[in-house]
Tab-separated table of C-alpha atoms in Angstrom:
chain	number	residue	atom	x	y	z
A	1	UNK	CA	0.000	0.000	0.000
A	2	UNK	CA	1.459	3.349	-1.059
A	3	UNK	CA	1.339	6.200	1.387
A	4	UNK	CA	2.978	8.499	3.851
A	5	UNK	CA	3.994	7.196	7.265
A	6	UNK	CA	4.591	9.527	10.171
A	7	UNK	CA	6.022	8.408	13.496
A	8	UNK	CA	5.603	8.521	16.373
A	9	UNK	CA	1.891	9.325	16.664
A	10	UNK	CA	2.442	11.056	20.019
A	11	UNK	CA	5.650	12.697	21.224
A	12	UNK	CA	6.554	14.550	24.394
A	13	UNK	CA	9.337	17.071	24.666
A	14	UNK	CA	11.136	18.217	27.772
A	15	UNK	CA	12.400	21.759	28.245
A	16	UNK	CA	15.530	22.401	26.188
A	17	UNK	CA	15.300	19.135	24.290
A	18	UNK	CA	15.452	18.607	20.537
A	19	UNK	CA	13.029	16.045	19.124
A	20	UNK	CA	12.790	14.552	15.633
A	21	UNK	CA	9.597	13.616	13.813
A	22	UNK	CA	9.852	10.992	11.118
A	23	UNK	CA	8.171	11.090	7.704
A	24	UNK	CA	8.561	8.372	5.075
A	25	UNK	CA	6.751	8.046	1.740
A	26	UNK	CA	6.685	5.232	-0.822
A	27	UNK	CA	4.721	7.153	-3.455
A	28	UNK	CA	7.862	8.040	-5.420
A	29	UNK	CA	6.988	11.714	-4.998
A	30	UNK	CA	9.701	14.314	-5.510
A	31	UNK	CA	8.293	17.003	-3.223
A	32	UNK	CA	7.721	16.770	0.531
A	33	UNK	CA	6.365	19.243	3.060
A	34	UNK	CA	5.972	19.820	6.794
A	35	UNK	CA	2.968	21.698	8.175
A	36	UNK	CA	2.028	22.760	11.668
A	37	UNK	CA	-1.617	22.728	12.761
A	38	UNK	CA	-2.918	24.566	15.819
A	39	UNK	CA	-6.554	24.274	16.967
A	40	UNK	CA	-8.894	26.479	14.948
A	41	UNK	CA	-6.198	27.498	12.481
A	42	UNK	CA	-5.282	26.527	8.990
A	43	UNK	CA	-2.155	24.610	8.148
A	44	UNK	CA	1.053	26.623	8.223
A	45	UNK	CA	4.056	25.608	6.152
A	46	UNK	CA	7.283	24.986	8.069
A	47	UNK	CA	9.668	23.614	5.414
A	48	UNK	CA	9.409	22.044	1.989
A	49	UNK	CA	11.691	20.131	-0.321
A	50	UNK	CA	11.269	19.796	-4.063
A	51	UNK	CA	14.191	17.464	-4.597
A	52	UNK	CA	16.729	15.402	-2.676
A	53	UNK	CA	19.437	17.429	-0.901
A	54	UNK	CA	17.489	20.650	-1.273
A	55	UNK	CA	14.882	22.293	0.963
A	56	UNK	CA	13.380	25.729	1.510
A	57	UNK	CA	11.974	27.584	4.501
A	58	UNK	CA	8.230	27.991	4.693
A	59	UNK	CA	6.277	30.635	6.592
A	60	UNK	CA	7.223	29.524	10.136
A	61	UNK	CA	10.663	27.869	9.877
A	62	UNK	CA	12.213	29.422	12.998
A	63	UNK	CA	13.013	26.807	15.634
A	64	UNK	CA	12.802	23.905	13.173
A	65	UNK	CA	15.288	22.085	10.959
A	66	UNK	CA	14.978	19.430	8.244
A	67	UNK	CA	17.099	17.232	6.020
A	68	UNK	CA	16.384	15.481	2.719
A	69	UNK	CA	19.107	12.905	2.182
A	70	UNK	CA	16.790	10.376	0.560
A	71	UNK	CA	13.794	10.823	-1.717
A	72	UNK	CA	11.624	8.767	0.628
A	73	UNK	CA	12.444	10.545	3.871
A	74	UNK	CA	12.003	14.085	5.206
A	75	UNK	CA	12.548	14.214	8.994
A	76	UNK	CA	11.699	17.337	10.985
A	77	UNK	CA	13.634	18.356	14.101
A	78	UNK	CA	11.914	20.621	16.590
A	79	UNK	CA	14.753	22.391	18.341
A	80	UNK	CA	14.911	23.949	21.795
A	81	UNK	CA	14.696	27.339	20.047
A	82	UNK	CA	11.022	26.638	19.260
A	83	UNK	CA	9.388	28.040	22.400
A	84	UNK	CA	5.843	26.958	21.621
A	85	UNK	CA	6.182	23.516	20.033
A	86	UNK	CA	2.865	22.002	21.154
A	87	UNK	CA	0.918	21.343	17.950
A	88	UNK	CA	-0.172	18.685	15.484
A	89	UNK	CA	2.491	18.192	12.795
A	90	UNK	CA	1.579	16.978	9.340
A	91	UNK	CA	3.909	15.703	6.643
A	92	UNK	CA	2.761	15.759	3.025
A	93	UNK	CA	4.079	14.922	-0.418
A	94	UNK	CA	3.273	15.703	-4.029
A	95	UNK	CA	4.479	14.324	-7.353
A	96	UNK	CA	6.552	17.449	-7.907
A	97	UNK	CA	6.428	21.020	-6.651
A	98	UNK	CA	4.431	22.570	-9.463
A	99	UNK	CA	1.516	24.929	-9.046
A	100	UNK	CA	-1.291	22.486	-9.727
A	101	UNK	CA	-0.077	19.736	-7.455
A	102	UNK	CA	-2.339	17.950	-5.019
A	103	UNK	CA	-0.828	17.218	-1.614
A	104	UNK	CA	-1.200	13.857	0.099
A	105	UNK	CA	-0.887	13.860	3.880
A	106	UNK	CA	0.336	11.496	6.548
A	107	UNK	CA	-1.696	10.814	9.693
A	108	UNK	CA	0.181	13.344	11.810
A	109	UNK	CA	2.250	13.543	15.004
A	110	UNK	CA	0.927	15.266	18.126
A	111	UNK	CA	3.803	16.956	19.958
A	112	UNK	CA	3.312	18.110	23.527
A	113	UNK	CA	5.599	19.745	26.072
A	114	UNK	CA	6.148	18.070	29.443
B	1	UNK	CA	1.218	31.342	1.322
B	2	UNK	CA	-1.716	33.629	1.966
B	3	UNK	CA	-4.551	32.931	4.380
B	4	UNK	CA	-7.880	32.070	2.839
B	5	UNK	CA	-11.170	33.206	4.355
B	6	UNK	CA	-13.279	30.110	4.974
B	7	UNK	CA	-16.842	30.225	6.308
B	8	UNK	CA	-18.664	29.278	8.326
B	9	UNK	CA	-16.140	28.490	11.040
B	10	UNK	CA	-18.409	25.766	12.378
B	11	UNK	CA	-21.799	24.272	11.706
B	12	UNK	CA	-24.183	21.787	13.219
B	13	UNK	CA	-25.929	19.397	10.897
B	14	UNK	CA	-28.911	17.136	11.216
B	15	UNK	CA	-28.807	13.872	9.343
B	16	UNK	CA	-30.333	14.319	5.919
B	17	UNK	CA	-29.626	18.062	5.656
B	18	UNK	CA	-27.719	19.694	2.819
B	19	UNK	CA	-24.794	21.842	3.973
B	20	UNK	CA	-22.645	24.436	2.241
B	21	UNK	CA	-19.368	26.145	2.961
B	22	UNK	CA	-17.194	28.514	0.998
B	23	UNK	CA	-13.739	29.927	0.707
B	24	UNK	CA	-12.555	33.288	-0.625
B	25	UNK	CA	-9.184	34.748	-1.441
B	26	UNK	CA	-7.925	38.235	-2.148
B	27	UNK	CA	-6.024	37.110	-5.235
B	28	UNK	CA	-6.747	34.964	-8.259
B	29	UNK	CA	-6.264	31.229	-7.756
B	30	UNK	CA	-5.319	28.622	-10.359
B	31	UNK	CA	-6.322	25.580	-8.305
B	32	UNK	CA	-8.834	24.908	-5.545
B	33	UNK	CA	-8.678	21.789	-3.387
B	34	UNK	CA	-11.069	20.583	-0.697
B	35	UNK	CA	-9.875	18.294	2.109
B	36	UNK	CA	-11.600	16.577	5.032
B	37	UNK	CA	-9.812	15.857	8.306
B	38	UNK	CA	-11.018	13.429	10.961
B	39	UNK	CA	-9.857	13.999	14.570
B	40	UNK	CA	-6.221	13.017	15.073
B	41	UNK	CA	-5.702	12.183	11.404
B	42	UNK	CA	-4.264	13.875	8.345
B	43	UNK	CA	-6.447	15.651	5.771
B	44	UNK	CA	-7.782	13.556	2.908
B	45	UNK	CA	-8.351	15.077	-0.521
B	46	UNK	CA	-12.031	15.196	-1.513
B	47	UNK	CA	-12.159	17.253	-4.720
B	48	UNK	CA	-9.675	19.133	-6.916
B	49	UNK	CA	-10.728	21.993	-9.238
B	50	UNK	CA	-8.562	23.440	-11.991
B	51	UNK	CA	-10.716	25.754	-14.157
B	52	UNK	CA	-12.906	28.762	-13.454
B	53	UNK	CA	-16.563	27.730	-13.427
B	54	UNK	CA	-15.713	24.048	-13.030
B	55	UNK	CA	-18.288	22.021	-11.095
B	56	UNK	CA	-17.120	18.621	-9.834
B	57	UNK	CA	-18.861	15.950	-7.792
B	58	UNK	CA	-17.579	13.123	-5.630
B	59	UNK	CA	-20.550	11.129	-4.379
B	60	UNK	CA	-22.682	13.434	-2.220
B	61	UNK	CA	-20.048	16.174	-2.414
B	62	UNK	CA	-20.077	18.904	-5.035
B	63	UNK	CA	-17.531	21.690	-5.356
B	64	UNK	CA	-17.293	24.650	-7.679
B	65	UNK	CA	-14.420	26.864	-8.823
B	66	UNK	CA	-15.806	30.404	-8.773
B	67	UNK	CA	-16.037	32.390	-11.991
B	68	UNK	CA	-13.969	35.230	-10.508
B	69	UNK	CA	-11.253	32.646	-9.576
B	70	UNK	CA	-11.257	34.134	-6.076
B	71	UNK	CA	-13.674	31.732	-4.441
B	72	UNK	CA	-14.843	28.152	-4.202
B	73	UNK	CA	-17.833	26.363	-2.692
B	74	UNK	CA	-18.369	22.897	-1.247
B	75	UNK	CA	-21.797	21.363	-0.820
B	76	UNK	CA	-22.674	18.153	0.999
B	77	UNK	CA	-26.066	16.717	0.175
B	78	UNK	CA	-28.160	14.465	2.452
B	79	UNK	CA	-25.575	14.533	5.252
B	80	UNK	CA	-24.849	11.434	7.306
B	81	UNK	CA	-23.121	11.078	10.704
B	82	UNK	CA	-19.748	10.211	9.178
B	83	UNK	CA	-19.674	13.624	7.461
B	84	UNK	CA	-18.526	15.165	10.766
B	85	UNK	CA	-14.995	16.492	10.737
B	86	UNK	CA	-13.058	19.540	9.636
B	87	UNK	CA	-13.253	20.600	6.006
B	88	UNK	CA	-10.385	22.662	4.596
B	89	UNK	CA	-10.145	24.588	1.386
B	90	UNK	CA	-6.737	25.085	-0.179
B	91	UNK	CA	-5.427	26.606	-3.340
B	92	UNK	CA	-2.573	27.876	-5.433
B	93	UNK	CA	-2.543	31.551	-6.339
B	94	UNK	CA	-1.141	32.752	-9.631
B	95	UNK	CA	1.876	34.353	-7.960
B	96	UNK	CA	2.731	31.790	-5.263
B	97	UNK	CA	3.066	28.117	-6.085
B	98	UNK	CA	2.881	27.084	-2.427
B	99	UNK	CA	-0.516	25.853	-1.270
B	100	UNK	CA	-2.545	28.246	0.922
B	101	UNK	CA	-5.098	26.850	3.417
B	102	UNK	CA	-8.302	28.102	4.965
B	103	UNK	CA	-8.803	27.819	8.733
B	104	UNK	CA	-11.366	25.054	8.279
B	105	UNK	CA	-15.084	24.493	8.802
B	106	UNK	CA	-15.905	22.154	11.700
B	107	UNK	CA	-19.000	20.064	11.009
B	108	UNK	CA	-20.753	18.515	14.012
B	109	UNK	CA	-23.910	16.417	14.253
B	110	UNK	CA	-26.731	18.183	16.087
B	111	UNK	CA	-28.023	16.050	18.947
């Protein structure tokens, strides 16, 4: 079954700790994205990558970092610099990064602060 | 991306009712997408629209790409309990290839 797998489903972060959220896709899509979702708000773009070894900042990149060493994988690290990390994080992919692309989403990771 | 204005913010439905929601933008869009999100899950694509005036159905769902290219509408006919969830509009503007999202419409079943 093709799709996007996010793990873990729930994650807790201690003060000053970096945590990494995993995102893997087997859709053979070139482009991958990370979004943050807060209650009652739309999805906000954190980072995106259109091709392996390249990624761009989205609208709210501060306090986050990513890597794209493999086409299938796009992990997101929430660093200690992100002072309000509690949110639902969604990974998505699309065939490429063109204007008419549909995004396909994973099932999300809920990050909470201890 | 820019923020889209989606309304209503929330609605209560009774089984069998038809419901409507819409999304507007301040700039011209080339693509409109409608997603549904169940609690604790990722959004699932319902309908994609690519041309002004386009009307597309997916079962009991119908969506339209507005003639002005600055709005889109989603209608759900004869609603059923599993229609509850959050519905998001999204789109690409002509000057920003990144997808913009509305804040969502929360649909709840009226007791």
